[in-house]
mmCIF file of N, CA, C and O in Angstrom:
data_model
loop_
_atom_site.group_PDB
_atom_site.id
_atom_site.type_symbol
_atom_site.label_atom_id
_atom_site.label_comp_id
_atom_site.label_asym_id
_atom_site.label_seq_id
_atom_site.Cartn_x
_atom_site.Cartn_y
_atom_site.Cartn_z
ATOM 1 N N UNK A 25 -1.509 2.141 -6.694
ATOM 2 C CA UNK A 25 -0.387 1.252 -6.561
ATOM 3 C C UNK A 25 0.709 2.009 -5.820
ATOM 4 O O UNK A 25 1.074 3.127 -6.182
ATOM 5 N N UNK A 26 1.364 1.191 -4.484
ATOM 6 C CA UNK A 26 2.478 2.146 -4.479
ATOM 7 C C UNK A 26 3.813 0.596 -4.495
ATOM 8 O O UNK A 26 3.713 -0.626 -4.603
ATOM 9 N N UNK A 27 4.952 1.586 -4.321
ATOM 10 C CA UNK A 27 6.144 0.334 -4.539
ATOM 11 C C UNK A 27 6.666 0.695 -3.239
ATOM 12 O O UNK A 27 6.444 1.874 -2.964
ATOM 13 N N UNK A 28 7.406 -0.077 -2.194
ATOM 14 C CA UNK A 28 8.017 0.701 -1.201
ATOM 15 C C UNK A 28 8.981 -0.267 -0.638
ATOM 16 O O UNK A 28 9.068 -1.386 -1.144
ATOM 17 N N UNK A 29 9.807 0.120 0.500
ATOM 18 C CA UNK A 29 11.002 -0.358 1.046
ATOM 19 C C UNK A 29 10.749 -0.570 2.486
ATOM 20 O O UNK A 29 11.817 -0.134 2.915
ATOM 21 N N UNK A 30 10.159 -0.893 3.421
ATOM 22 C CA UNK A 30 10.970 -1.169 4.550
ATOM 23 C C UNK A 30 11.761 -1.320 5.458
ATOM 24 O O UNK A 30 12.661 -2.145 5.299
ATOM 25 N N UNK A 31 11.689 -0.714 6.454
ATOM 26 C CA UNK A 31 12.678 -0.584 7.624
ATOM 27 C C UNK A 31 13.637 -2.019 7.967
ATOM 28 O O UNK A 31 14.847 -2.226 8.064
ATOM 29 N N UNK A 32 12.437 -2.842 8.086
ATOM 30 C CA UNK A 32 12.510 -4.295 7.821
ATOM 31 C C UNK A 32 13.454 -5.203 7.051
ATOM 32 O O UNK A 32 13.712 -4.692 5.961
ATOM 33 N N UNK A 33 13.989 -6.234 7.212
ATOM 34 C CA UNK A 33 15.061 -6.842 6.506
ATOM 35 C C UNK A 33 14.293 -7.853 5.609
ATOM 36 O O UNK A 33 13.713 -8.856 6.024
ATOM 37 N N UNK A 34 14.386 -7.386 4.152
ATOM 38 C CA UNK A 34 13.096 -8.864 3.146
ATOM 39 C C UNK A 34 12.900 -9.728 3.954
ATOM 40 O O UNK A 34 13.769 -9.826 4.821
ATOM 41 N N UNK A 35 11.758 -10.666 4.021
ATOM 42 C CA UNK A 35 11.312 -12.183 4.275
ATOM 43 C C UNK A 35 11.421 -12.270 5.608
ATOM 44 O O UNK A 35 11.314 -13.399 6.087
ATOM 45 N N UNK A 36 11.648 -11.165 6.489
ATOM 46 C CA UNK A 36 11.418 -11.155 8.203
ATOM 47 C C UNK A 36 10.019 -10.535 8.836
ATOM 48 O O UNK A 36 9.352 -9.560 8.489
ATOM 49 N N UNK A 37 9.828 -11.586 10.006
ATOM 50 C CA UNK A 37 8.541 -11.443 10.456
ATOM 51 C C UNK A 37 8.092 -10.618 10.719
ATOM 52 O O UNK A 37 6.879 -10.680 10.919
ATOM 53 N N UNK A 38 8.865 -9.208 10.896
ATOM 54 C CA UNK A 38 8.237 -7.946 10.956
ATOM 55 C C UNK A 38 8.050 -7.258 9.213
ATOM 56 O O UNK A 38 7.167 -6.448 8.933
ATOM 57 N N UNK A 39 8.708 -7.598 8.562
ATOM 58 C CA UNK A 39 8.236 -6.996 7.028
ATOM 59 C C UNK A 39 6.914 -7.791 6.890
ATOM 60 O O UNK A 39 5.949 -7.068 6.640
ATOM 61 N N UNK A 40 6.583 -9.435 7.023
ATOM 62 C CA UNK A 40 5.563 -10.434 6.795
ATOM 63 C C UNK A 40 4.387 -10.096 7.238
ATOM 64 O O UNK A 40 3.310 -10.287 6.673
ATOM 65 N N UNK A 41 4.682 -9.331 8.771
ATOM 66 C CA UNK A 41 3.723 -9.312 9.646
ATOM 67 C C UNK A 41 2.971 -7.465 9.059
ATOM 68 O O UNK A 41 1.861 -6.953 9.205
ATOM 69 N N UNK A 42 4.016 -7.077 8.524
ATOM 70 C CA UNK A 42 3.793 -5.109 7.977
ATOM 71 C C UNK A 42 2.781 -5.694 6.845
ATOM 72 O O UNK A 42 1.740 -5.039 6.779
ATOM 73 N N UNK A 43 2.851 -6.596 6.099
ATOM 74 C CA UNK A 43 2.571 -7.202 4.812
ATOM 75 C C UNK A 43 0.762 -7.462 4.957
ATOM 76 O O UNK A 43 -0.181 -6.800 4.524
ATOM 77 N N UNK A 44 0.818 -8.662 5.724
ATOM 78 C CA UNK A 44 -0.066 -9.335 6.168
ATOM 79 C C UNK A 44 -1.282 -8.196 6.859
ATOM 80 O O UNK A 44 -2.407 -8.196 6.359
ATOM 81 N N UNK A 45 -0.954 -7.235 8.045
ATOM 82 C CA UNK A 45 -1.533 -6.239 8.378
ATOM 83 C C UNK A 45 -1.841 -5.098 7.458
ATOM 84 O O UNK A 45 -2.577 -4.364 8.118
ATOM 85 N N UNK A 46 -1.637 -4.510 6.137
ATOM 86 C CA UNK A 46 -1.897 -3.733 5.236
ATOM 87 C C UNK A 46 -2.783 -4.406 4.548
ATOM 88 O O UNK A 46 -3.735 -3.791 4.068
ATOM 89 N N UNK A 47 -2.615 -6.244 4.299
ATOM 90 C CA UNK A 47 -3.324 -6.836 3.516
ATOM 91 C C UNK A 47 -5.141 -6.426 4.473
ATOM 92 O O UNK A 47 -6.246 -6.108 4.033
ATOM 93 N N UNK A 48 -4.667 -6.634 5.716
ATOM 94 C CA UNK A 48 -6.255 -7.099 6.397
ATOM 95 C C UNK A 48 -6.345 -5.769 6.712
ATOM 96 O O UNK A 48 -7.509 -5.786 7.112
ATOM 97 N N UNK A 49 -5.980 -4.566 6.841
ATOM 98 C CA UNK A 49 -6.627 -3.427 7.161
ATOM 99 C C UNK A 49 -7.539 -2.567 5.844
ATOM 100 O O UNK A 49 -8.663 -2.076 5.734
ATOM 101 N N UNK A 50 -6.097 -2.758 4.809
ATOM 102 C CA UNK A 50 -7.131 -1.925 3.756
ATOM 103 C C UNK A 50 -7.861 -2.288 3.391
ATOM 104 O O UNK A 50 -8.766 -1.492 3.139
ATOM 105 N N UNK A 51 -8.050 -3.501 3.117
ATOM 106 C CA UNK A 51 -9.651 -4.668 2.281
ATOM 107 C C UNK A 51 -10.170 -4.597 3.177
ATOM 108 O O UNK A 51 -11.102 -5.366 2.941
ATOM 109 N N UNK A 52 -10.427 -4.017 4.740
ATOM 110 C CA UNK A 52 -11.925 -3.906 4.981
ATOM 111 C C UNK A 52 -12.329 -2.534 4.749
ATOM 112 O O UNK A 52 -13.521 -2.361 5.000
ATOM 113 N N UNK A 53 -11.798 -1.652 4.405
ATOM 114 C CA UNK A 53 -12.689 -0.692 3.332
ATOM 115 C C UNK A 53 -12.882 -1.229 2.626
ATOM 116 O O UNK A 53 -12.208 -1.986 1.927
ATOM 117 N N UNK A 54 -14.648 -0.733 2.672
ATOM 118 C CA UNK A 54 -15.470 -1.128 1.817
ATOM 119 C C UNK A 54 -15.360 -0.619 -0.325
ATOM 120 O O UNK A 54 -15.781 -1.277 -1.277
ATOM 121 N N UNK A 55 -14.689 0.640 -0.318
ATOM 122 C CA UNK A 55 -14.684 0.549 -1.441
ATOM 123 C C UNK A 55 -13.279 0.112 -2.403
ATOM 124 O O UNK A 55 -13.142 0.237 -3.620
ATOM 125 N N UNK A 56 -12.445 -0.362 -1.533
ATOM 126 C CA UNK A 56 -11.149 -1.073 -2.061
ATOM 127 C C UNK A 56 -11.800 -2.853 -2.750
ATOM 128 O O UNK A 56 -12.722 -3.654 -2.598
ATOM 129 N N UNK A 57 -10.610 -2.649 -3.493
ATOM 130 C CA UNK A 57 -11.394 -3.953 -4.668
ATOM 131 C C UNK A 57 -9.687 -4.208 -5.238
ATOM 132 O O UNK A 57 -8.743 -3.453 -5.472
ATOM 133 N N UNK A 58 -9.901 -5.626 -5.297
ATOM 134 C CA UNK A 58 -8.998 -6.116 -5.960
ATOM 135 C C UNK A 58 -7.030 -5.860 -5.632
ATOM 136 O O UNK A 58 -6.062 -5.721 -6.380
ATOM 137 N N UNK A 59 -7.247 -5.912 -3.892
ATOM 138 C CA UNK A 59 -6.026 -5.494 -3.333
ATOM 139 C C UNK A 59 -4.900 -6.735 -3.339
ATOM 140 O O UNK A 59 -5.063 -7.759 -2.675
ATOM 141 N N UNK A 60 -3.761 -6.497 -4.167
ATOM 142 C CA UNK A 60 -2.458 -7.427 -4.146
ATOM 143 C C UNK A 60 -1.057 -7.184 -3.188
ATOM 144 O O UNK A 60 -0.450 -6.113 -3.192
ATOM 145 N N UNK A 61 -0.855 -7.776 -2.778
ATOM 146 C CA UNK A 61 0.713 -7.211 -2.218
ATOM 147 C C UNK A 61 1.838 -8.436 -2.899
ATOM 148 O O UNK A 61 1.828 -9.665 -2.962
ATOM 149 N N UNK A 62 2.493 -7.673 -3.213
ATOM 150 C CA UNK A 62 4.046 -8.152 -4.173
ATOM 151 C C UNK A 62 5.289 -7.961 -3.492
ATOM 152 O O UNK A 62 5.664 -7.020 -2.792
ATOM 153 N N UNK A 63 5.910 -9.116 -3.852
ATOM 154 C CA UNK A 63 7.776 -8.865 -3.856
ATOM 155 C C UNK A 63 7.918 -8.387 -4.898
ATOM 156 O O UNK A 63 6.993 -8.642 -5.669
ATOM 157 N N UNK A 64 8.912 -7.611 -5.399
ATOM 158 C CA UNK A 64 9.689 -6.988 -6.422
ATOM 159 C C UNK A 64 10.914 -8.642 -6.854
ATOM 160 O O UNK A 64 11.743 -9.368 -6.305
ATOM 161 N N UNK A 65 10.365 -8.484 -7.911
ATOM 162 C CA UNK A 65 11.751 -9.584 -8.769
ATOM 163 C C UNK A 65 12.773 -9.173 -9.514
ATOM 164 O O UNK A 65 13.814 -9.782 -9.762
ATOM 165 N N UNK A 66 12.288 -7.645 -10.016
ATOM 166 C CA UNK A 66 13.202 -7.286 -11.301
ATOM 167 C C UNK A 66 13.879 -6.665 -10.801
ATOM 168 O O UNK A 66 13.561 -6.393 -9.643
ATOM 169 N N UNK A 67 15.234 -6.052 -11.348
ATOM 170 C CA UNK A 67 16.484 -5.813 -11.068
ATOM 171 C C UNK A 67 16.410 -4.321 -11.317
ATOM 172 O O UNK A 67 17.036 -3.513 -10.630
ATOM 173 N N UNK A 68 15.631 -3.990 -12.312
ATOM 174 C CA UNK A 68 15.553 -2.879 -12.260
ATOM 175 C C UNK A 68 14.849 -1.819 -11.328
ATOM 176 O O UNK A 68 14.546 -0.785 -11.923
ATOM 177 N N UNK A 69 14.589 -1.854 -10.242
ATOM 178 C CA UNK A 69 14.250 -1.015 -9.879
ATOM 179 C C UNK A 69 14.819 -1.922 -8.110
ATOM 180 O O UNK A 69 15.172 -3.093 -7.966
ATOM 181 N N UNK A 70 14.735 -1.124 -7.338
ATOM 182 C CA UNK A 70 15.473 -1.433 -5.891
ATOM 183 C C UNK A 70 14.125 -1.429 -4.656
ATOM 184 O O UNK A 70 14.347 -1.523 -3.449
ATOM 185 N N UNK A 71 13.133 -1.338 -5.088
ATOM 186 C CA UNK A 71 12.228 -1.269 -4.180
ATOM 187 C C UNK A 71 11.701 -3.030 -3.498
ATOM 188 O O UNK A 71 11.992 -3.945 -4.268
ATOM 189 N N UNK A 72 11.049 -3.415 -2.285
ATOM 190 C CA UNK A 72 11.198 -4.216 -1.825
ATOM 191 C C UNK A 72 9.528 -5.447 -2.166
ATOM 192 O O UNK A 72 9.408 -6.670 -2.238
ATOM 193 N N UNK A 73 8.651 -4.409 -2.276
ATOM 194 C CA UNK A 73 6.916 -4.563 -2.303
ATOM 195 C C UNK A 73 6.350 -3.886 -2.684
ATOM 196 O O UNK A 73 6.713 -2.787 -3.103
ATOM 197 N N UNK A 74 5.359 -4.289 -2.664
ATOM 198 C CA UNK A 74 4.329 -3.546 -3.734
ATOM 199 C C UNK A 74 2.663 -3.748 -3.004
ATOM 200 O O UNK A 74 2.471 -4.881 -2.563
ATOM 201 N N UNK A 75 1.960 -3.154 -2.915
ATOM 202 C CA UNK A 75 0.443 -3.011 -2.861
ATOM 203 C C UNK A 75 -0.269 -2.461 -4.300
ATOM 204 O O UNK A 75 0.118 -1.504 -4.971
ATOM 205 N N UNK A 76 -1.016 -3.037 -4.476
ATOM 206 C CA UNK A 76 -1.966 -2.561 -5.577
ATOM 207 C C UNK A 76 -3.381 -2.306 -5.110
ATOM 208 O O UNK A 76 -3.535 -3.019 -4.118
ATOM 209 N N UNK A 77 -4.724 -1.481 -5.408
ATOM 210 C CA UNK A 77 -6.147 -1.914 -5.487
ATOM 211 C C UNK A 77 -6.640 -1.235 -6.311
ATOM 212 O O UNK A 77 -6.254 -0.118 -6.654
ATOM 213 N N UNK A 78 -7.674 -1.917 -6.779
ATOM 214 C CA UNK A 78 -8.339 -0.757 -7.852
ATOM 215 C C UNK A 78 -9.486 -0.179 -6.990
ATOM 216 O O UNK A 78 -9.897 -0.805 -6.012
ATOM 217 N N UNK A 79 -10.034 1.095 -7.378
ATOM 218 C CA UNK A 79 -11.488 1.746 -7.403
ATOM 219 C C UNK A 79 -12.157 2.016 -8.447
ATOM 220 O O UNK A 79 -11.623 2.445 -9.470
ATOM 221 N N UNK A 80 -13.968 1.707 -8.277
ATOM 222 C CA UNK A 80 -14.501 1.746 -9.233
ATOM 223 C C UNK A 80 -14.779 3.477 -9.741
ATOM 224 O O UNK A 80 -15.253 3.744 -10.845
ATOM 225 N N UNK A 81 -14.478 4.297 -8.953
ATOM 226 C CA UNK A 81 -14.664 5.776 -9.285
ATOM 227 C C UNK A 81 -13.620 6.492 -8.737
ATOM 228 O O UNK A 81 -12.806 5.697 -8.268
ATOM 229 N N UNK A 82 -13.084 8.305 -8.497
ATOM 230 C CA UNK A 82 -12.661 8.754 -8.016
ATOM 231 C C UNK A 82 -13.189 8.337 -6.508
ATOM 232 O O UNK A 82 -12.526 7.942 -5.549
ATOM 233 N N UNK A 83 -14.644 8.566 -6.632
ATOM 234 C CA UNK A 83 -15.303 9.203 -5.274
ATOM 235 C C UNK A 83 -14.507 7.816 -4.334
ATOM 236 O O UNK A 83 -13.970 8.131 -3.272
ATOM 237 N N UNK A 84 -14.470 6.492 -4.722
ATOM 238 C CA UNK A 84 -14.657 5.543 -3.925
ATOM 239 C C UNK A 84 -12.632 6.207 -3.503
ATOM 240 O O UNK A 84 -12.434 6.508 -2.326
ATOM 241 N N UNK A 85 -12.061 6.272 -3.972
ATOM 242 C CA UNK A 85 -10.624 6.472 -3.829
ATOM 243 C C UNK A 85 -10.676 7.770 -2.609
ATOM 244 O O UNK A 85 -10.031 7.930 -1.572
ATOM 245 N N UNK A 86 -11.381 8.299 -3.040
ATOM 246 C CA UNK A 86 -11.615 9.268 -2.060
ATOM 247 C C UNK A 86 -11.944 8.998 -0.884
ATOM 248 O O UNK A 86 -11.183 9.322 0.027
ATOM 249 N N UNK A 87 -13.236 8.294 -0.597
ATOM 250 C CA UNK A 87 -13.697 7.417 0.563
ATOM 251 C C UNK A 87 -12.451 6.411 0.928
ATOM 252 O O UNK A 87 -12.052 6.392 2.092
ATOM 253 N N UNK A 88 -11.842 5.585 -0.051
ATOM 254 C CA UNK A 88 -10.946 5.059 1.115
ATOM 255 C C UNK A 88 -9.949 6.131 1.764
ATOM 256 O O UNK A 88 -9.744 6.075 2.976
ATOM 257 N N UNK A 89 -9.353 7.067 1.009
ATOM 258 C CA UNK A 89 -7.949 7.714 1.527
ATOM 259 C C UNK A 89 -8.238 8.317 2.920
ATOM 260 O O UNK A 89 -7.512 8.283 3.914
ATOM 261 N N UNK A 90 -9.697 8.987 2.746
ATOM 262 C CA UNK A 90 -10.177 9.518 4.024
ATOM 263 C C UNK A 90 -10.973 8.715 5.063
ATOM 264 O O UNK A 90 -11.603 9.177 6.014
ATOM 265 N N UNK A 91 -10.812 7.250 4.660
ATOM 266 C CA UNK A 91 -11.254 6.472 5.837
ATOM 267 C C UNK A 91 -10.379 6.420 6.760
ATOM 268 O O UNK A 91 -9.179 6.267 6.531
ATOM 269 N N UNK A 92 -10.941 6.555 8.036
ATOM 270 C CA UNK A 92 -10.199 6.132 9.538
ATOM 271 C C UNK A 92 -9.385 4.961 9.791
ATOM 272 O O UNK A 92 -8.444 4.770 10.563
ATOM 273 N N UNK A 93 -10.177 3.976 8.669
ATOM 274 C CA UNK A 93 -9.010 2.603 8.675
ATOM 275 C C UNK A 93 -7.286 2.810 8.022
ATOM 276 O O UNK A 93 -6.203 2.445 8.479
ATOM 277 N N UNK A 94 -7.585 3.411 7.020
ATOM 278 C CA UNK A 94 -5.899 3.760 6.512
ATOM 279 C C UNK A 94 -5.649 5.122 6.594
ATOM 280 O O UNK A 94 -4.895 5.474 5.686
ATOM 281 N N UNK A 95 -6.042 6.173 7.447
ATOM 282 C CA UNK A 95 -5.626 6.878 8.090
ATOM 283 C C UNK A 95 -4.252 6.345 9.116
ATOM 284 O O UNK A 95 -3.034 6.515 9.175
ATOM 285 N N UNK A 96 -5.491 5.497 9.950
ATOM 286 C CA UNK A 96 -5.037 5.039 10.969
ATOM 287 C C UNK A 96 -3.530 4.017 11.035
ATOM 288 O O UNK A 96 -2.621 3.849 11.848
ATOM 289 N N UNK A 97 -3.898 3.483 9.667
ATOM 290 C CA UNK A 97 -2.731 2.751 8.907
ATOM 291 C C UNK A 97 -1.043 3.625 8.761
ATOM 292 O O UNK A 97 0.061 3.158 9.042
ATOM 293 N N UNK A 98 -1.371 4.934 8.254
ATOM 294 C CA UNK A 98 -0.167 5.496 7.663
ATOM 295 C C UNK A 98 -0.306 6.264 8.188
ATOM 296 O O UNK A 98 -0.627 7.273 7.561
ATOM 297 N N UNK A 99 -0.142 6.404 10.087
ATOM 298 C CA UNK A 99 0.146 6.945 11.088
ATOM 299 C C UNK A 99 0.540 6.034 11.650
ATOM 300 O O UNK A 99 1.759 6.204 11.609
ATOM 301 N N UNK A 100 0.295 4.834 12.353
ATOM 302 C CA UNK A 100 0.598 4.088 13.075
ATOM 303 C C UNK A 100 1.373 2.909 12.487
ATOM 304 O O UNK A 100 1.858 2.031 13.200
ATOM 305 N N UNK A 101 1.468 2.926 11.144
ATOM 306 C CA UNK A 101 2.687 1.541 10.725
ATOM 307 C C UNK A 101 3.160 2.491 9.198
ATOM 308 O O UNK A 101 4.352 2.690 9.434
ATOM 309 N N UNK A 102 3.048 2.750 8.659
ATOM 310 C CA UNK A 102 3.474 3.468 7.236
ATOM 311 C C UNK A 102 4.681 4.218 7.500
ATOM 312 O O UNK A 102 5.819 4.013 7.076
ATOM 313 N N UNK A 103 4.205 5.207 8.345
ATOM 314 C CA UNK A 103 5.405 6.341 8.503
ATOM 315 C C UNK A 103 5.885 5.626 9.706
ATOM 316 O O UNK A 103 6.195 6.491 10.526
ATOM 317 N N UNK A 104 6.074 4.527 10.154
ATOM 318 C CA UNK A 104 7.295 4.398 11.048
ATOM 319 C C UNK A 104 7.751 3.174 10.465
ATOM 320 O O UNK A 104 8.791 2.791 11.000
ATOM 321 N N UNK A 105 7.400 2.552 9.703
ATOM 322 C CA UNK A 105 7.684 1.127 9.685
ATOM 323 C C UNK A 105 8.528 1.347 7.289
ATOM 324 O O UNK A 105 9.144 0.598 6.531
ATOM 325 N N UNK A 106 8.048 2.547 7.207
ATOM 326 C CA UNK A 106 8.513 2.111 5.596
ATOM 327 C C UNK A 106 9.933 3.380 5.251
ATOM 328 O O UNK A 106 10.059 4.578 5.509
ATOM 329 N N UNK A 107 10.612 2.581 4.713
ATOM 330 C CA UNK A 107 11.409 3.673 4.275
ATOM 331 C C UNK A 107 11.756 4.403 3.046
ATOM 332 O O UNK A 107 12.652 5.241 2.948
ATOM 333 N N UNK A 108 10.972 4.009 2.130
ATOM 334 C CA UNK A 108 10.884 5.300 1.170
ATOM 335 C C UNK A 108 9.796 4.141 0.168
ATOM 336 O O UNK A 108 9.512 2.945 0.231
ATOM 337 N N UNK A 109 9.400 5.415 -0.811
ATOM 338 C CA UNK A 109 8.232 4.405 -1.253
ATOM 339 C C UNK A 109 7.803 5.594 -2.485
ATOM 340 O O UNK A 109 7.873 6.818 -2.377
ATOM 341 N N UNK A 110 7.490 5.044 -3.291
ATOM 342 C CA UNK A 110 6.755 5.531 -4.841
ATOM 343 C C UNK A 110 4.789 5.395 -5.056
ATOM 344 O O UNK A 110 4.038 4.421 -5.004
ATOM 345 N N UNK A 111 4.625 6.352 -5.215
ATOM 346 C CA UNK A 111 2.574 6.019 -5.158
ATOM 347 C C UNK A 111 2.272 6.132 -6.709
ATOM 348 O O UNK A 111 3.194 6.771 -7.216
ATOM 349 N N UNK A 112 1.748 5.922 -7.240
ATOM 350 C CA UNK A 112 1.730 5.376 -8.417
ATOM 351 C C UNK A 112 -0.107 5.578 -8.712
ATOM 352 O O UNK A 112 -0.625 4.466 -8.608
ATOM 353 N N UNK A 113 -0.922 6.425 -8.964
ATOM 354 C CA UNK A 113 -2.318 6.561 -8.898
ATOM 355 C C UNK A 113 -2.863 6.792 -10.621
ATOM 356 O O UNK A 113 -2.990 7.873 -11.195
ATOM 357 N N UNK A 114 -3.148 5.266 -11.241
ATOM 358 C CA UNK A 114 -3.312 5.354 -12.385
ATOM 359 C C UNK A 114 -4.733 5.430 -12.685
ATOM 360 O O UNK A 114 -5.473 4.762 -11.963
ATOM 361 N N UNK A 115 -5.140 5.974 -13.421
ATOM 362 C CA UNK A 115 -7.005 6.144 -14.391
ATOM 363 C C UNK A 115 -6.931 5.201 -15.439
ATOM 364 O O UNK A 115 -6.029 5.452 -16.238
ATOM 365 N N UNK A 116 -7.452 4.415 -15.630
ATOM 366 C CA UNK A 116 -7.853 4.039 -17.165
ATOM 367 C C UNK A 116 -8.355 5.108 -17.898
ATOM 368 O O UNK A 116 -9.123 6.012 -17.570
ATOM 369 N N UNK A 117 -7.608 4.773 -19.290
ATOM 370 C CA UNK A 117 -7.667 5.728 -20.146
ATOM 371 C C UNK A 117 -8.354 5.141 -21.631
ATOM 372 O O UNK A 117 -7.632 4.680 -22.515
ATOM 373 N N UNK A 118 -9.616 5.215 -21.744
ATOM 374 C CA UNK A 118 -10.771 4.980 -22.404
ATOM 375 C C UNK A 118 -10.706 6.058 -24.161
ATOM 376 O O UNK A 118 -11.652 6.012 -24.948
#
């Protein structure tokens, strides 16, 4: 999960379009599952969106981070397009 902010002004076609393009790049890695993207509602905290996905193992988390698709992602739109942001990498705890 991460939470993050944008260069972008909320609800403009370049935040929509940052949105929309994270949605369709990371879900075609193959081992990403269950990917959400969020507005922030609550007051408490100042961040703008949100991405979530789960993996069924480390290994698959691994395979995505080092895939070429979101490599390619958080070189070419991440680090120019977000302005500060929280990563959030939770385990179920059994």
């Amino acid at each position: 999960m991460v939470i993050f902010t944008l260069k972008h002004v909320p609800g403009s076609a370049e935040a929509e379009k940052f949105l929309a393009d994270g949605r369709t790049i990371l879900t075609s890695i193959p081992t990403v599952s269950n990917f959400g993207v969020y507005s922030q509602v609550s007051a408490k905290n100042d961040f703008d969106y949100g991405f979530s996905m789960d993996f069924a193992s480390q290994a698959d988390y691994d395979f995505y981070n080092e895939h070429p698709s979101h490599v390619a992602f958080v070189k070419e739109r991440w680090e120019l397009e977000v302005e500060r942001f929280l990563e959030i990498d939770f385990q179920i705890k059994e």
